[in-house]
Coordinates of C-alpha atoms and ligand atoms in Angstrom, one line a residue:
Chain E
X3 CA 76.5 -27.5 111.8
X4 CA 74.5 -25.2 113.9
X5 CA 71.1 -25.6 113.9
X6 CA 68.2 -23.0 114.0
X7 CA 67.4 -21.4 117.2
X8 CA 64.1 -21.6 119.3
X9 CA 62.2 -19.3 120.8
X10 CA 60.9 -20.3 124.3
X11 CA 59.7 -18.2 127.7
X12 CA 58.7 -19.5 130.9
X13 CA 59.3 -18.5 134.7
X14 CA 62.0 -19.7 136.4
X15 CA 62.4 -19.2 140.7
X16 CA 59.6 -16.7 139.8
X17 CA 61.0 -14.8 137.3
X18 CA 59.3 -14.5 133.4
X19 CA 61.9 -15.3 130.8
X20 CA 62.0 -15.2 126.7
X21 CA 65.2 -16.7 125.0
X22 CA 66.4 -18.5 122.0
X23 CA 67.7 -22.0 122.7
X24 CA 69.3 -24.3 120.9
X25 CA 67.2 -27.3 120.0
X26 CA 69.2 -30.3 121.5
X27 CA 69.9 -28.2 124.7
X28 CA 69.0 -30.1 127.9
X29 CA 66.9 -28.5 130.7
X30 CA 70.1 -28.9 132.7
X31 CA 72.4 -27.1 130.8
X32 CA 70.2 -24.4 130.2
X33 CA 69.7 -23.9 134.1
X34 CA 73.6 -24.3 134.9
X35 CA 75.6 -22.9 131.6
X36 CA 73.5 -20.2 130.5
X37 CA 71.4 -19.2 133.6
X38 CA 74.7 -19.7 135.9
X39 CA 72.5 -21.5 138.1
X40 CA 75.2 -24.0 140.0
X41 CA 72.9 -25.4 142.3
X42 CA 71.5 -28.1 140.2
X43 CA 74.7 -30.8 139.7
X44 CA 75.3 -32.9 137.0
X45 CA 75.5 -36.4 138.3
X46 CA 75.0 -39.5 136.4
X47 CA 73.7 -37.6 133.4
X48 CA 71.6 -40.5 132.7
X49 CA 68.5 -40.2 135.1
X50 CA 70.0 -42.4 138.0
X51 CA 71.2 -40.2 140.4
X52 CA 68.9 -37.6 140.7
X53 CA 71.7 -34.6 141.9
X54 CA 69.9 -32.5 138.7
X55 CA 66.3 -32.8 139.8
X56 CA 64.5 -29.8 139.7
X57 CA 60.9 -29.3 139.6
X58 CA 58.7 -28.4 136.5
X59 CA 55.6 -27.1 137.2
X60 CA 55.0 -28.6 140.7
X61 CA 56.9 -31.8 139.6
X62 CA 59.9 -32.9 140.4
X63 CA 62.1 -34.3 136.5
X64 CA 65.4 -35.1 135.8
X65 CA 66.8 -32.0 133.9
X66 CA 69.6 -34.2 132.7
X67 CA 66.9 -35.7 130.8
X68 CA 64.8 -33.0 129.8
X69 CA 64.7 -30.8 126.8
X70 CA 64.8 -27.3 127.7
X71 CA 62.5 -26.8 124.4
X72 CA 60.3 -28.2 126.3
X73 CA 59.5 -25.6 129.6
X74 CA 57.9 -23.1 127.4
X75 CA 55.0 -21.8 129.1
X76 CA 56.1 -23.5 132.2
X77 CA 57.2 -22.6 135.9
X78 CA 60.4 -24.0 137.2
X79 CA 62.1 -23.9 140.3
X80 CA 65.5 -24.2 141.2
X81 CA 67.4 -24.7 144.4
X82 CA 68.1 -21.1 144.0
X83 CA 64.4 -20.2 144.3
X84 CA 63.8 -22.0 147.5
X85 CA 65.9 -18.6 149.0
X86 CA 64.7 -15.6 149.7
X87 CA 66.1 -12.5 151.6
X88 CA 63.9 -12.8 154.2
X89 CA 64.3 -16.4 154.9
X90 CA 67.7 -17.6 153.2
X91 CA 66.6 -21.4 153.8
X92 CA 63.2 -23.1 153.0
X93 CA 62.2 -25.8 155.9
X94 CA 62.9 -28.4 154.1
X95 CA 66.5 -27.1 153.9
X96 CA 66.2 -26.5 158.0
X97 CA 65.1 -30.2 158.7
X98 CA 68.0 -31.2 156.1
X99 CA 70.2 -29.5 158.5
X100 CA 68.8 -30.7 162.1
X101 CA 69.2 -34.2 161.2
X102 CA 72.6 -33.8 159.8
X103 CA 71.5 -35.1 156.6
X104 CA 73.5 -33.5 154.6
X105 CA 77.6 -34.6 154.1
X106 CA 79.7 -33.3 150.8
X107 CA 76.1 -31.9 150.0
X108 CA 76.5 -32.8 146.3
X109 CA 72.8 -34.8 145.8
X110 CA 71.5 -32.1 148.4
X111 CA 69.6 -30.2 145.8
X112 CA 67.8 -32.3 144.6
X113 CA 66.8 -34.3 147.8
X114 CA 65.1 -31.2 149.2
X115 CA 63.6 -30.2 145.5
X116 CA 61.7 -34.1 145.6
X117 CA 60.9 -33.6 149.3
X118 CA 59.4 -30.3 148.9
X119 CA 57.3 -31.4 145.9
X120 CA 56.2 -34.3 147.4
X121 CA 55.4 -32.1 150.5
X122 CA 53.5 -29.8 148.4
X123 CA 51.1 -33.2 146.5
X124 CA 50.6 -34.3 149.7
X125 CA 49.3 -30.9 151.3
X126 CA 46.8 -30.9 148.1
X127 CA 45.4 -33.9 148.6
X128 CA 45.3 -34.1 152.5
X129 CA 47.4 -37.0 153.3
X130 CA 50.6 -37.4 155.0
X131 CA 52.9 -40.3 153.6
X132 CA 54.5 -43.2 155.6
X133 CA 58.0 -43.7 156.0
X134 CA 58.0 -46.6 153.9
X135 CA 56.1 -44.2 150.6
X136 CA 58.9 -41.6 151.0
X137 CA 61.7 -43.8 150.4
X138 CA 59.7 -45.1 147.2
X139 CA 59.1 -41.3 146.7
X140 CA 62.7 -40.5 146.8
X141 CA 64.3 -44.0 145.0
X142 CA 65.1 -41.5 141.8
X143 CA 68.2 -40.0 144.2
X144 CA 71.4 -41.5 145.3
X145 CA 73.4 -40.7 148.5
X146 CA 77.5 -41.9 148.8
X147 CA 77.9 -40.4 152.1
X148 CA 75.1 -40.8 154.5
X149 CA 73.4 -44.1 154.1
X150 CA 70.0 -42.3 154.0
X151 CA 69.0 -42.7 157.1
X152 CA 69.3 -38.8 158.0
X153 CA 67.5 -38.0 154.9
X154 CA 64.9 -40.2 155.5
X155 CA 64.7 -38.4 159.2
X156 CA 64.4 -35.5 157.7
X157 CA 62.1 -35.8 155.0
X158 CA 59.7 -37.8 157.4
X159 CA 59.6 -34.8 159.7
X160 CA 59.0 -32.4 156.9
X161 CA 56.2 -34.1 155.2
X162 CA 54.5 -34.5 158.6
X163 CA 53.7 -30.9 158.6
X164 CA 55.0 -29.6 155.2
X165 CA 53.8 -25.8 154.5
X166 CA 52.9 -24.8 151.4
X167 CA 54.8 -21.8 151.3
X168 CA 54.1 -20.4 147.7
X169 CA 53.9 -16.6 148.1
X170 CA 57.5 -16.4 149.3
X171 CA 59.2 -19.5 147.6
X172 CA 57.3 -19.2 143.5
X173 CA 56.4 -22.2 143.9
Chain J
X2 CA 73.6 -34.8 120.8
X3 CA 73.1 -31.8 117.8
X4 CA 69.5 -32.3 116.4
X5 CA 67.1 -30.0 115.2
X6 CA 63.2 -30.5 116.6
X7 CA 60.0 -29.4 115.5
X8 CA 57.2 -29.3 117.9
X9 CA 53.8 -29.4 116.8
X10 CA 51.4 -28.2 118.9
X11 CA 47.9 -29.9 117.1
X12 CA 47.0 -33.0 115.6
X13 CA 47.6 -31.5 111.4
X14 CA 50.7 -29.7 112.5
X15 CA 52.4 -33.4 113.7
X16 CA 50.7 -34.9 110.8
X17 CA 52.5 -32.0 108.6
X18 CA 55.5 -32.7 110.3
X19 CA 55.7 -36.7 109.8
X20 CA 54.8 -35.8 105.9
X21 CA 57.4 -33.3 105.3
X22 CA 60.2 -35.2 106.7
X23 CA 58.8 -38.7 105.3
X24 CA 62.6 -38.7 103.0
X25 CA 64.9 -37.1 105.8
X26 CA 66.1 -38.5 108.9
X27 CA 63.7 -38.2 112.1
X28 CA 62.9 -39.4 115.5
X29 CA 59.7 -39.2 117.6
X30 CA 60.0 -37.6 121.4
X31 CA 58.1 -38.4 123.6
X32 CA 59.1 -38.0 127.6
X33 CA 62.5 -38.8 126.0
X34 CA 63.6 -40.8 128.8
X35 CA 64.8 -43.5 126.1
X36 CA 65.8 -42.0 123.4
X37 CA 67.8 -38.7 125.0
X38 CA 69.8 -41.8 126.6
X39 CA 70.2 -43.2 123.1
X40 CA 71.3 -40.0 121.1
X41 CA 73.5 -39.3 124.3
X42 CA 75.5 -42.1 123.2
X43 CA 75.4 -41.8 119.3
X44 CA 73.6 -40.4 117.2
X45 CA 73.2 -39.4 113.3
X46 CA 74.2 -35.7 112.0
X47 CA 71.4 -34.8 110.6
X48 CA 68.5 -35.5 112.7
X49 CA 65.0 -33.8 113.3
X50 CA 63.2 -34.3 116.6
X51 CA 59.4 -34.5 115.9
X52 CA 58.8 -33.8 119.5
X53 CA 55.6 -34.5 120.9
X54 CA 56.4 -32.9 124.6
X55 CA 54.3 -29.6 123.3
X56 CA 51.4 -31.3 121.6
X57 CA 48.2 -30.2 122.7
X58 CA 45.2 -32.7 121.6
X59 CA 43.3 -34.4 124.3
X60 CA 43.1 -37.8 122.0
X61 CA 46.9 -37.5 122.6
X62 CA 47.3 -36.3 126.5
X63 CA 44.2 -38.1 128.1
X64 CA 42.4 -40.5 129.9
X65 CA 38.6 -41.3 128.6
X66 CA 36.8 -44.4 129.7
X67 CA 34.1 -45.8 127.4
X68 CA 31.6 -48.5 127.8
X69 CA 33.6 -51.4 125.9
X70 CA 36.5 -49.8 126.5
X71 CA 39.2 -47.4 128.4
X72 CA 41.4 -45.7 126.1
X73 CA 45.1 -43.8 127.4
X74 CA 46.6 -41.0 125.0
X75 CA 50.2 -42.1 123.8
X76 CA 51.4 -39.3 126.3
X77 CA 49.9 -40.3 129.6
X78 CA 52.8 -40.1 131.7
X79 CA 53.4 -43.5 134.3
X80 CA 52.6 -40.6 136.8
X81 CA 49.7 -40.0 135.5
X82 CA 48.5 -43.8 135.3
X83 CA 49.6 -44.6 138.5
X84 CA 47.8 -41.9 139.8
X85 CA 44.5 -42.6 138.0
X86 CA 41.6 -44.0 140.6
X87 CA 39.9 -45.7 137.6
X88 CA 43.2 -47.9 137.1
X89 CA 43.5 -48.5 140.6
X90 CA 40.4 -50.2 140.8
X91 CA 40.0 -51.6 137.8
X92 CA 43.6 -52.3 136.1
X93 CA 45.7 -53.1 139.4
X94 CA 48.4 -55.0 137.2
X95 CA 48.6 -52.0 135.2
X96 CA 48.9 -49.9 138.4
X97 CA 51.6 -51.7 139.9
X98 CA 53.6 -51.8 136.8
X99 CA 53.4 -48.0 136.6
X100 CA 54.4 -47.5 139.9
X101 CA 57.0 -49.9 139.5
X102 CA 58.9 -48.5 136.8
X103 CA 61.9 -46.1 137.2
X104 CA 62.1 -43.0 139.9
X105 CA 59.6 -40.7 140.8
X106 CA 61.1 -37.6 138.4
X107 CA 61.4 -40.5 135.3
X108 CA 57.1 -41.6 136.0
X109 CA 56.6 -37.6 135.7
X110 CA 57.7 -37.8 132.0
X111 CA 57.6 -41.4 131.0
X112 CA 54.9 -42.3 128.7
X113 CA 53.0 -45.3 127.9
X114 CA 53.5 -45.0 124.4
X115 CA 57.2 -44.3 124.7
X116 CA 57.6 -47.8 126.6
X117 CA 55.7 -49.3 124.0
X118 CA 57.3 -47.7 120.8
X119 CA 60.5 -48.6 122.7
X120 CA 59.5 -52.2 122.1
X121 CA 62.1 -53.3 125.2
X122 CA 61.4 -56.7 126.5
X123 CA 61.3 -55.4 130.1
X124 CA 58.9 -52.6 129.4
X125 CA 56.8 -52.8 132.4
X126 CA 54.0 -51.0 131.4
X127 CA 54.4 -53.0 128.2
X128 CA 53.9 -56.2 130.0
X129 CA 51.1 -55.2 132.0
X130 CA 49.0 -53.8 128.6
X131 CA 50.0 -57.2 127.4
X132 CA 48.1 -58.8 130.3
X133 CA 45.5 -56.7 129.9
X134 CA 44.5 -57.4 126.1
X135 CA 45.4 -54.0 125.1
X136 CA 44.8 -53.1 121.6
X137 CA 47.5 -50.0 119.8
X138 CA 45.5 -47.3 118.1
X139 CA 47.7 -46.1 115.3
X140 CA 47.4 -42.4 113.0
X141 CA 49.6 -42.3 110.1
X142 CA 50.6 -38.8 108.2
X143 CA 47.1 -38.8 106.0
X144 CA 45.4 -39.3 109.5
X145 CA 44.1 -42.8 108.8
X146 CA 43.9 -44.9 111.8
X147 CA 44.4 -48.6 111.9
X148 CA 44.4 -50.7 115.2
X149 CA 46.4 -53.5 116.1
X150 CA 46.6 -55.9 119.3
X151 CA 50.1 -55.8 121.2
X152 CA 51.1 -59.2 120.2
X153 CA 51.3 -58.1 116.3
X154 CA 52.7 -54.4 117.3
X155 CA 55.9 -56.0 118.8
X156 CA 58.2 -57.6 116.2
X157 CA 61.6 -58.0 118.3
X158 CA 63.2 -56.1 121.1
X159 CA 63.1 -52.3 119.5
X160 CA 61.2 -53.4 116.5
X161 CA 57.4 -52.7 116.1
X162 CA 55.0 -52.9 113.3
X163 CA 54.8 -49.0 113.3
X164 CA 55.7 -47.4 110.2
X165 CA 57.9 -44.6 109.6
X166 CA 54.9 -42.4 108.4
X167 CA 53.1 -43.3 111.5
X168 CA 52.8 -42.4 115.0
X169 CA 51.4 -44.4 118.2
X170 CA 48.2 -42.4 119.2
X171 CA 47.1 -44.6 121.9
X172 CA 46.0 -47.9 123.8
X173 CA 42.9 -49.3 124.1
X174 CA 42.1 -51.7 127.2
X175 CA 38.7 -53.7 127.1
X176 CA 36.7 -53.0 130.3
X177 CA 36.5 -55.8 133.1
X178 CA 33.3 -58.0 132.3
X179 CA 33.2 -58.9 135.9
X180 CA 35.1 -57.0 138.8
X181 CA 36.2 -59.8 140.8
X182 CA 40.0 -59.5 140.1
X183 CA 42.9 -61.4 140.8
X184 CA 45.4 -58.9 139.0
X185 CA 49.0 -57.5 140.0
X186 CA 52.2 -57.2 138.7
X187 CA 55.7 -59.1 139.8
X188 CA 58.7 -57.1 139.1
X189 CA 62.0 -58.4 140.6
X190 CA 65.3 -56.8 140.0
X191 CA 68.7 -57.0 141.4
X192 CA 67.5 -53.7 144.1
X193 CA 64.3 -52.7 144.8
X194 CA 64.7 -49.2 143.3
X195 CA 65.4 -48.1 139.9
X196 CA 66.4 -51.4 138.3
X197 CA 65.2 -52.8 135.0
X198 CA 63.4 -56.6 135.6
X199 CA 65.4 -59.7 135.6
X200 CA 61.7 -61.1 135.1
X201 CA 58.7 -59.7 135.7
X202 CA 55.0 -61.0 135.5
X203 CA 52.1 -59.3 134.7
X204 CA 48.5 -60.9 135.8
X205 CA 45.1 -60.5 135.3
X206 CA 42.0 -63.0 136.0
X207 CA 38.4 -61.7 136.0
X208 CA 35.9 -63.7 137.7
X209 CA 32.3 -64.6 138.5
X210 CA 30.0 -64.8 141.4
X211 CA 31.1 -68.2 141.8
X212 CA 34.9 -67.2 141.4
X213 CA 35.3 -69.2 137.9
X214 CA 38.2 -67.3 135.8
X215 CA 35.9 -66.5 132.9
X216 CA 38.7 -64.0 131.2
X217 CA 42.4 -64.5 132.0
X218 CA 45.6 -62.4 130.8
X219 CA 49.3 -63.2 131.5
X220 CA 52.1 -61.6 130.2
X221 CA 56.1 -62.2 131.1
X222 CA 59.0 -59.7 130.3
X223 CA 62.6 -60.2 130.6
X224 CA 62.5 -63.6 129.5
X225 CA 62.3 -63.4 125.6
X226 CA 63.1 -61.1 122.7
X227 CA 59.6 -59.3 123.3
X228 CA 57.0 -59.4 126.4
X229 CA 55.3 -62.9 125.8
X230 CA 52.1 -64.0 126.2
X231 CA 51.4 -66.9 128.0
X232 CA 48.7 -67.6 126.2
X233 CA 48.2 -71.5 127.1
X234 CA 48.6 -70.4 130.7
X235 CA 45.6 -68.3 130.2
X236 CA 43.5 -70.7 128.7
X237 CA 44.7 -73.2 131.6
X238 CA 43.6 -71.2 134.5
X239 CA 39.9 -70.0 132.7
X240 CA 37.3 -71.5 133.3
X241 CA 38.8 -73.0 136.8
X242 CA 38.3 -71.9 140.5
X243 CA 41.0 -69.7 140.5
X244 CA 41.4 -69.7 145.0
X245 CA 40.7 -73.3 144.7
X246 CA 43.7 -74.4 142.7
X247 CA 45.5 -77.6 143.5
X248 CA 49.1 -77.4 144.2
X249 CA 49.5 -79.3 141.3
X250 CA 47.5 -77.6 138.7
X251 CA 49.6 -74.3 140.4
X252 CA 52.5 -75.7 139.2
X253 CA 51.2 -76.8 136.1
X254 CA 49.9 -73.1 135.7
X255 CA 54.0 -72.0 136.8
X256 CA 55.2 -74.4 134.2
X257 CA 53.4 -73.1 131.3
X258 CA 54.3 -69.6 132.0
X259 CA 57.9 -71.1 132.4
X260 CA 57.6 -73.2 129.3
X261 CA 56.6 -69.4 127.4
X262 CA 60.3 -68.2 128.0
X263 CA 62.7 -68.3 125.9
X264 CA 65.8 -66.3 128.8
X265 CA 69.2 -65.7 127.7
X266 CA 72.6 -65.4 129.8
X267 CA 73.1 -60.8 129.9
X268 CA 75.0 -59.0 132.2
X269 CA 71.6 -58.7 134.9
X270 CA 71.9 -62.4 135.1
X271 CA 71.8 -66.0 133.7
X272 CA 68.8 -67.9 131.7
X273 CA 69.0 -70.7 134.7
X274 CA 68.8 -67.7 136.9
X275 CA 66.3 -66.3 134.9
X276 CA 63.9 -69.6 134.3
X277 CA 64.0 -70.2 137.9
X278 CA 62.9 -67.3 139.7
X279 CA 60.4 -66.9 137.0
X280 CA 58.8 -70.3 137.3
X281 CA 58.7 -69.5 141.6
X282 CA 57.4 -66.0 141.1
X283 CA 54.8 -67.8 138.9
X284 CA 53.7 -70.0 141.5
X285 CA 53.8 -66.7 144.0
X286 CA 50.9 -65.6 142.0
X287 CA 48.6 -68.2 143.6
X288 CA 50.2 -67.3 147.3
X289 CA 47.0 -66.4 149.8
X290 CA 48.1 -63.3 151.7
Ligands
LIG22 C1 67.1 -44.4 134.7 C2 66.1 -45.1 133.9 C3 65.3 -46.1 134.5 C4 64.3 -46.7 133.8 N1 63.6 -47.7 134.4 C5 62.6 -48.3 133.7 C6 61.8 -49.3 134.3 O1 61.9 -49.6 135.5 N2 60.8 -49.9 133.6 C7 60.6 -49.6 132.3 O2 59.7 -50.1 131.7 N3 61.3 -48.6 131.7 C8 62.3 -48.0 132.3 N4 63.0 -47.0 131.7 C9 62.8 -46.7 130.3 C10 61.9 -45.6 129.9 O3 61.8 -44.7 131.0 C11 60.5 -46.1 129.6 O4 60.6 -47.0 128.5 C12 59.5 -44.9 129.2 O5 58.2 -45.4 129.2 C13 59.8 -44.4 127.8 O6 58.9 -43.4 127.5 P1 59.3 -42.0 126.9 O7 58.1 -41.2 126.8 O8 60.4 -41.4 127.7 O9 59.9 -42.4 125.5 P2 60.9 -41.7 124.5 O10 62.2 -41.9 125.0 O11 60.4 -40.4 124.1 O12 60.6 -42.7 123.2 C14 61.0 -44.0 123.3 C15 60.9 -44.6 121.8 O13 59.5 -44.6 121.4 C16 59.3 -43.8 120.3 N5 58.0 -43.2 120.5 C17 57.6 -42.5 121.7 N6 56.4 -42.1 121.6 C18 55.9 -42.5 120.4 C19 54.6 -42.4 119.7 N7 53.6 -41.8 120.3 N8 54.5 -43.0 118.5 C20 55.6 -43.6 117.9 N9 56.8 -43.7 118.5 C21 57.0 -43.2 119.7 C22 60.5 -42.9 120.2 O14 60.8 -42.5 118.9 C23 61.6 -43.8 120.8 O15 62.1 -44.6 119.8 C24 64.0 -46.3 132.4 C25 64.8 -45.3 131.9 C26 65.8 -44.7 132.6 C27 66.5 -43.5 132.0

């Protein structure tokens, strides 16, 4: 039986949206299936894996476990809205490269979407986390391929000058 | 997963909500990061989601310390606890246990009284309110509120006292009557990361000037159908110098926590397995760093 329809706007990679969801649709499904937003990857589906991380007003969630009901009047951000024209990779996304952290690139979204958020916390409250509090920060993602050393690398050379970068990135 | 969900955005809307559907088939929502995983798997035909992700009432969403007592809305997020500097300080088992549970995107919409509706024996923040004497603050559809201490709220694992015309509103944690603390929380797992407790331990001793336990809490999760308390453990160590311990009394104190268990064989691993590492993580409690 189809159920009734809900109403719900919010911003998403900057952009103000109103449309009618159906109540039991997941955040994720929303982004990928109707938005045709690829980036964010269906994993584990069940909050292990972290490949559909995305980040809800200034946080980074699971959207595999995240009612899409739920970002009304809310900003989210995408891999997709870390691009711009002007600068087609964030610097997150630059560090990911320089330390080769990335392999068949499938849990790569969401790596950089936790690593940017975190960057952006810690720029707000002046600190700069140690190695050690960034793998805790980042225990929500899995990696097959690299062994997480590269990430690591990379993320610890990010967050020890992250830039909050909001005008060009919405977020 | 088909539902329908209703989202009240105030207090009388949710209570209008829970009245209306009092004869039909409903679930609360609260971060959903239990029961999305649940209706996932199976999940009746015609169900309403009273979702409380949109609800907008401070008693609900907040933090507000009082002089007897510190009181945590139903919806604080583990985020948002482990976060807190007031916890920190003054709650460090409840801290810990925040911080230990799940990933960093799962604390964001975790809440406290999701992990205590859930009613799991290895809800961490569960065992850590359990150390801490908390006390459930309960509003039913005519907006009556009743109170009731964790130990009578959990009835089995998944199985609370709560009605289905009620709702969990929030927790209540008496303040420290002194601030010398011996508090934490042991969690061990089969990883590090993202892995529910084989045992865990939740502590909390208060003492004096002269370092005498004069209030004591322990709580153990894993290990039984519900978080236990250990209650005789508690009364043990009050009263007593808590850095001064004997070896002996130690393990006496480790044996009563142990004798509190009741562990089963499950696929995370075996009731010797579990009895043992709970009885030396017990004695860890006591270890000088
Ligand atoms: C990958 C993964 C890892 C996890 N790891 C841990 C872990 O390490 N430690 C741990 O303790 N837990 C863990 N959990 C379980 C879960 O995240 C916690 O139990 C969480 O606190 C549940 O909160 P929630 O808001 O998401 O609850 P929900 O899923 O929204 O609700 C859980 C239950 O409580 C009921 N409920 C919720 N709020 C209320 C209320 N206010 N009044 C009445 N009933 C209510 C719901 O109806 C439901 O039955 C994990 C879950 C996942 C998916």
């Amino acid at each position: 039986m189809d159920k009734k329809q809900v109403p719900i706007s919010f911003t998403i990679n900057g952009k103000k949206m109103t449309r009618q969801v159906n109540p039991s649709l997941l955040l994720i499904h929303l982004i990928r299936d109707e938005l045709k937003l690829k980036g964010t990857k269906p994993g584990c589906m069940e909050g292990e894996c972290g490949a559909c991380t995305v980040i809800v007003d200034g946080r980074a969630v699971n959207s595999c476990l995240y009612l899409a009901v739920n970002i009304d009047g809310k900003q989210v951000n995408t891999i997709e809205g870390l691009s711009t024209v002007e600068r087609p990779l964030h610097p997150v996304q630059h560090k990911i490269l320089e330390h080769g952290a990335v392999q068949c690139g499938f849990c790569t979204p969401g790596f950089v979407l936790s690593i940017k958020a975190i960057g952006d916390e810690c720029v707000e409250q002046g600190i700069v986390p140690s190695r050690k509090e960034i793998a805790k920060e980042l225990e929500g993602h899995l990696c097959r391929c690299t062994g997480y050393v590269k990430i690591l690398d990379a993320a610890e050379d990010y967050l020890a000058h992250p830039i909050l970068q909001n005008s060009s990135d919405h977020g | 997963m088909n539902f329908n969900t209703e989202s009240p955005a105030t207090r009388e809307e949710l209570l209008q909500c829970l009245r209306r559907h009092q004869s039909a088939d409903f679930r609360l929502a609260a971060g959903g990061t239990d029961l999305l995983i649940e209706l996932k798997k199976s999940g009746p035909e015609d169900l309403t989601l009273i979702n409380l992700g949109r609800l907008e009432d401070e008693e609900f969403t907040g933090i507000t310390i009082h002089p007897a007592e510190i009181r945590i809305g139903a919806l604080v997020t583990a985020a948002r606890i482990h976060k807190d500097p007031y916890i920190h300080e003054h709650f460090p088992v409840l801290h810990q246990a925040a911080r230990s549970l799940a990933s960093a995107q799962i604390r964001e919409v975790a809440t406290i009284g999701g992990n205590v509706c859930q009613a799991s024996p290895s809800g961490d923040l569960s065992c850590a309110l359990a150390a801490l004497n908390a006390t459930c603050e309960i509003i039913d559809m005519d907006g009556k509120i009743r109170h009731e201490t964790l130990s009578g709220f959990f009835r089995g694992p998944g199985k609370t006292s709560l009605l289905k015309s009620e709702v969990l509103k929030g927790i209540s944690i008496p303040v420290n009557q002194d601030e010398t603390l011996m508090s934490g929380f042991i969690k061990i797992g089969k990883r590090l990361a993202m892995e529910c407790s084989i045992v865990s331990i939740g502590y909390h001793f208060q003492m004096n000037a002269t370092g005498t336990v004069i209030q004591a809490g322990i709580a153990i999760g894993a290990v039984a159908p519900t978080v236990v308390f250990c209650t005789r453990a508690a009364a043990f160590v009050t009263g007593k110098k808590v850095n001064d311990l004997t070896e002996e009394e130690q393990l006496q104190v480790a044996g009563l926590i142990r004798q509190a268990a009741s562990p089963i064989d499950d696929l995370r691993a075996s009731a010797w397995y579990r009895s043992e590492v709970l009885f030396n993580s017990a004695r860890s409690i006591f270890e000088k760093a």
